[in-house]
Amino acid sequence: MAGIIGYFALATYFKYSYPLLGKEAAVLRGFERLGDSHYAVVAHSWAPRGARLGEADSEDDNERSRVLIYEDDKPLGPPHSPHADIARLGMGRFSHWRGQGFVFSSSDNSDPVTNGRSYRAVVPGTTD
């Protein structure tokens, strides 16, 4: 019971929850390092299937994107993180940013280029 209460408290705090249902929108590959960080990368996927380009975060609305990023089968987060925090703090932070793609870090600050895990973008609430 405490776990369920904790989940909803965190989901409310971050204004986001992690639905398990969703359609795989894009397998993220071809990472470019984010600055000097060894655990934060950019995947230049402009508009994954199921998500329109206009739904990415931007300066006028930095919480627009509904896309989630999964590391293997584990959701990363918090979403909508500032890129400086993704590069400096890591620990699964990510954003889906208009004109740039997906900026994210691994859950444990290992190198996404070499850690052997798969990363994918999912649009929540859609099913095949």
PDB file of C-alpha atoms in Angstrom:
ATOM      1  CA  MET A   1       0.000   0.000   0.000  1.00  0.00           C
ATOM      2  CA  ALA A   2       2.828   2.379   0.841  1.00  0.00           C
ATOM      3  CA  GLY A   3       4.325   1.723  -2.613  1.00  0.00           C
ATOM      4  CA  ILE A   4       1.114   2.695  -4.360  1.00  0.00           C
ATOM      5  CA  ILE A   5       0.789   5.862  -2.295  1.00  0.00           C
ATOM      6  CA  GLY A   6       4.440   6.688  -3.018  1.00  0.00           C
ATOM      7  CA  TYR A   7       3.948   6.162  -6.761  1.00  0.00           C
ATOM      8  CA  PHE A   8       0.979   8.533  -6.924  1.00  0.00           C
ATOM      9  CA  ALA A   9       2.751  11.096  -4.739  1.00  0.00           C
ATOM     10  CA  LEU A  10       5.732  11.100  -7.122  1.00  0.00           C
ATOM     11  CA  ALA A  11       3.509  11.122 -10.210  1.00  0.00           C
ATOM     12  CA  THR A  12       1.654  14.134  -8.815  1.00  0.00           C
ATOM     13  CA  TYR A  13       4.899  15.875  -7.875  1.00  0.00           C
ATOM     14  CA  PHE A  14       6.368  15.404 -11.358  1.00  0.00           C
ATOM     15  CA  LYS A  15       2.941  16.007 -12.967  1.00  0.00           C
ATOM     16  CA  TYR A  16       3.444  12.787 -14.885  1.00  0.00           C
ATOM     17  CA  SER A  17       2.861   9.101 -14.560  1.00  0.00           C
ATOM     18  CA  TYR A  18       4.373   6.164 -16.387  1.00  0.00           C
ATOM     19  CA  PRO A  19       1.659   4.164 -18.112  1.00  0.00           C
ATOM     20  CA  LEU A  20       2.810   0.745 -19.151  1.00  0.00           C
ATOM     21  CA  LEU A  21       0.626   0.679 -22.254  1.00  0.00           C
ATOM     22  CA  GLY A  22       1.953   2.379 -25.325  1.00  0.00           C
ATOM     23  CA  LYS A  23       3.075   1.928 -28.856  1.00  0.00           C
ATOM     24  CA  GLU A  24       6.775   1.806 -29.578  1.00  0.00           C
ATOM     25  CA  ALA A  25       7.411   4.996 -31.478  1.00  0.00           C
ATOM     26  CA  ALA A  26      11.140   4.842 -32.152  1.00  0.00           C
ATOM     27  CA  VAL A  27      14.165   2.806 -31.189  1.00  0.00           C
ATOM     28  CA  LEU A  28      16.779   5.399 -30.296  1.00  0.00           C
ATOM     29  CA  ARG A  29      20.205   4.936 -31.892  1.00  0.00           C
ATOM     30  CA  GLY A  30      23.094   6.969 -33.224  1.00  0.00           C
ATOM     31  CA  PHE A  31      23.766   8.886 -30.036  1.00  0.00           C
ATOM     32  CA  GLU A  32      25.751  12.096 -29.885  1.00  0.00           C
ATOM     33  CA  ARG A  33      27.241  13.023 -26.527  1.00  0.00           C
ATOM     34  CA  LEU A  34      25.718  15.985 -24.728  1.00  0.00           C
ATOM     35  CA  GLY A  35      28.668  18.254 -24.055  1.00  0.00           C
ATOM     36  CA  ASP A  36      31.350  16.637 -21.888  1.00  0.00           C
ATOM     37  CA  SER A  37      28.941  14.218 -20.207  1.00  0.00           C
ATOM     38  CA  HIS A  38      29.687  10.484 -20.381  1.00  0.00           C
ATOM     39  CA  TYR A  39      26.114   9.478 -19.569  1.00  0.00           C
ATOM     40  CA  ALA A  40      23.970  12.080 -21.362  1.00  0.00           C
ATOM     41  CA  VAL A  41      23.305  11.847 -25.089  1.00  0.00           C
ATOM     42  CA  VAL A  42      21.174  13.259 -27.881  1.00  0.00           C
ATOM     43  CA  ALA A  43      19.298  10.980 -30.273  1.00  0.00           C
ATOM     44  CA  HIS A  44      18.321  13.017 -33.316  1.00  0.00           C
ATOM     45  CA  SER A  45      14.916  11.464 -33.980  1.00  0.00           C
ATOM     46  CA  TRP A  46      12.834  14.377 -35.108  1.00  0.00           C
ATOM     47  CA  ALA A  47       9.294  12.995 -35.083  1.00  0.00           C
ATOM     48  CA  PRO A  48       8.725   9.399 -33.990  1.00  0.00           C
ATOM     49  CA  ARG A  49       5.760   7.561 -35.455  1.00  0.00           C
ATOM     50  CA  GLY A  50       2.699   8.469 -33.405  1.00  0.00           C
ATOM     51  CA  ALA A  51       4.017  11.826 -32.195  1.00  0.00           C
ATOM     52  CA  ARG A  52       3.743  15.001 -34.224  1.00  0.00           C
ATOM     53  CA  LEU A  53       6.702  17.379 -34.357  1.00  0.00           C
ATOM     54  CA  GLY A  54       4.613  20.108 -32.731  1.00  0.00           C
ATOM     55  CA  GLU A  55       4.184  17.928 -29.640  1.00  0.00           C
ATOM     56  CA  ALA A  56       7.847  18.207 -28.644  1.00  0.00           C
ATOM     57  CA  ASP A  57       8.852  20.501 -25.795  1.00  0.00           C
ATOM     58  CA  SER A  58      10.008  23.988 -26.749  1.00  0.00           C
ATOM     59  CA  GLU A  59      10.778  27.328 -25.133  1.00  0.00           C
ATOM     60  CA  ASP A  60       7.109  28.373 -25.280  1.00  0.00           C
ATOM     61  CA  ASP A  61       5.909  25.107 -23.654  1.00  0.00           C
ATOM     62  CA  ASN A  62       8.492  22.910 -21.961  1.00  0.00           C
ATOM     63  CA  GLU A  63       5.927  20.296 -20.876  1.00  0.00           C
ATOM     64  CA  ARG A  64       4.181  19.677 -24.200  1.00  0.00           C
ATOM     65  CA  SER A  65       5.677  16.304 -25.143  1.00  0.00           C
ATOM     66  CA  ARG A  66       3.887  13.166 -23.961  1.00  0.00           C
ATOM     67  CA  VAL A  67       6.678  10.875 -25.169  1.00  0.00           C
ATOM     68  CA  LEU A  68       8.351   8.633 -22.600  1.00  0.00           C
ATOM     69  CA  ILE A  69      11.794   7.090 -22.936  1.00  0.00           C
ATOM     70  CA  TYR A  70      12.392   3.516 -21.801  1.00  0.00           C
ATOM     71  CA  GLU A  71      15.752   1.950 -20.987  1.00  0.00           C
ATOM     72  CA  ASP A  72      15.123  -1.710 -21.792  1.00  0.00           C
ATOM     73  CA  ASP A  73      11.736  -2.083 -20.046  1.00  0.00           C
ATOM     74  CA  LYS A  74      12.254   0.588 -17.380  1.00  0.00           C
ATOM     75  CA  PRO A  75      10.815   4.090 -17.843  1.00  0.00           C
ATOM     76  CA  LEU A  76      13.291   6.914 -17.422  1.00  0.00           C
ATOM     77  CA  GLY A  77      12.486  10.181 -15.724  1.00  0.00           C
ATOM     78  CA  PRO A  78      11.796  12.784 -14.696  1.00  0.00           C
ATOM     79  CA  PRO A  79      10.689  14.004 -18.132  1.00  0.00           C
ATOM     80  CA  HIS A  80      10.940  17.637 -19.316  1.00  0.00           C
ATOM     81  CA  SER A  81      14.273  18.028 -17.517  1.00  0.00           C
ATOM     82  CA  PRO A  82      16.531  20.974 -18.358  1.00  0.00           C
ATOM     83  CA  HIS A  83      19.396  19.899 -20.591  1.00  0.00           C
ATOM     84  CA  ALA A  84      21.943  21.235 -18.104  1.00  0.00           C
ATOM     85  CA  ASP A  85      20.476  18.918 -15.417  1.00  0.00           C
ATOM     86  CA  ILE A  86      20.519  15.958 -17.801  1.00  0.00           C
ATOM     87  CA  ALA A  87      24.224  16.546 -18.506  1.00  0.00           C
ATOM     88  CA  ARG A  88      25.219  17.377 -14.925  1.00  0.00           C
ATOM     89  CA  LEU A  89      22.995  15.080 -12.827  1.00  0.00           C
ATOM     90  CA  GLY A  90      21.852  12.340 -15.219  1.00  0.00           C
ATOM     91  CA  MET A  91      20.036   9.471 -13.445  1.00  0.00           C
ATOM     92  CA  GLY A  92      17.436   8.987 -16.203  1.00  0.00           C
ATOM     93  CA  ARG A  93      16.438  12.594 -16.761  1.00  0.00           C
ATOM     94  CA  PHE A  94      15.244  13.337 -20.288  1.00  0.00           C
ATOM     95  CA  SER A  95      13.508  15.730 -22.626  1.00  0.00           C
ATOM     96  CA  HIS A  96      11.957  15.507 -26.078  1.00  0.00           C
ATOM     97  CA  TRP A  97      12.941  18.841 -27.560  1.00  0.00           C
ATOM     98  CA  ARG A  98      11.728  20.417 -30.799  1.00  0.00           C
ATOM     99  CA  GLY A  99      14.502  20.717 -33.370  1.00  0.00           C
ATOM    100  CA  GLN A 100      16.903  18.593 -31.360  1.00  0.00           C
ATOM    101  CA  GLY A 101      15.290  15.214 -30.680  1.00  0.00           C
ATOM    102  CA  PHE A 102      15.640  13.207 -27.490  1.00  0.00           C
ATOM    103  CA  VAL A 103      18.104  14.342 -24.836  1.00  0.00           C
ATOM    104  CA  PHE A 104      18.513  11.776 -22.076  1.00  0.00           C
ATOM    105  CA  SER A 105      20.799  10.075 -19.597  1.00  0.00           C
ATOM    106  CA  SER A 106      20.996   6.464 -18.508  1.00  0.00           C
ATOM    107  CA  SER A 107      19.304   5.465 -15.261  1.00  0.00           C
ATOM    108  CA  ASP A 108      22.584   4.692 -13.490  1.00  0.00           C
ATOM    109  CA  ASN A 109      24.859   7.200 -15.241  1.00  0.00           C
ATOM    110  CA  SER A 110      26.524   4.502 -17.302  1.00  0.00           C
ATOM    111  CA  ASP A 111      27.414   5.359 -20.902  1.00  0.00           C
ATOM    112  CA  PRO A 112      24.363   4.801 -23.177  1.00  0.00           C
ATOM    113  CA  VAL A 113      26.726   4.362 -26.118  1.00  0.00           C
ATOM    114  CA  THR A 114      28.442   1.326 -24.588  1.00  0.00           C
ATOM    115  CA  ASN A 115      26.219  -0.029 -21.773  1.00  0.00           C
ATOM    116  CA  GLY A 116      24.400  -2.538 -24.025  1.00  0.00           C
ATOM    117  CA  ARG A 117      20.919  -1.341 -23.125  1.00  0.00           C
ATOM    118  CA  SER A 118      18.224  -0.457 -25.623  1.00  0.00           C
ATOM    119  CA  TYR A 119      16.451   2.889 -25.545  1.00  0.00           C
ATOM    120  CA  ARG A 120      13.090   3.576 -27.113  1.00  0.00           C
ATOM    121  CA  ALA A 121      10.575   6.363 -27.253  1.00  0.00           C
ATOM    122  CA  VAL A 122       6.949   5.486 -26.485  1.00  0.00           C
ATOM    123  CA  VAL A 123       3.796   7.505 -26.937  1.00  0.00           C
ATOM    124  CA  PRO A 124       1.642   6.681 -23.874  1.00  0.00           C
ATOM    125  CA  GLY A 125      -1.967   5.697 -24.128  1.00  0.00           C
ATOM    126  CA  THR A 126      -1.782   4.298 -27.649  1.00  0.00           C
ATOM    127  CA  THR A 127      -1.990   0.677 -28.604  1.00  0.00           C
ATOM    128  CA  ASP A 128      -1.454  -1.201 -31.830  1.00  0.00           C
TER     129      ASP A 128
END
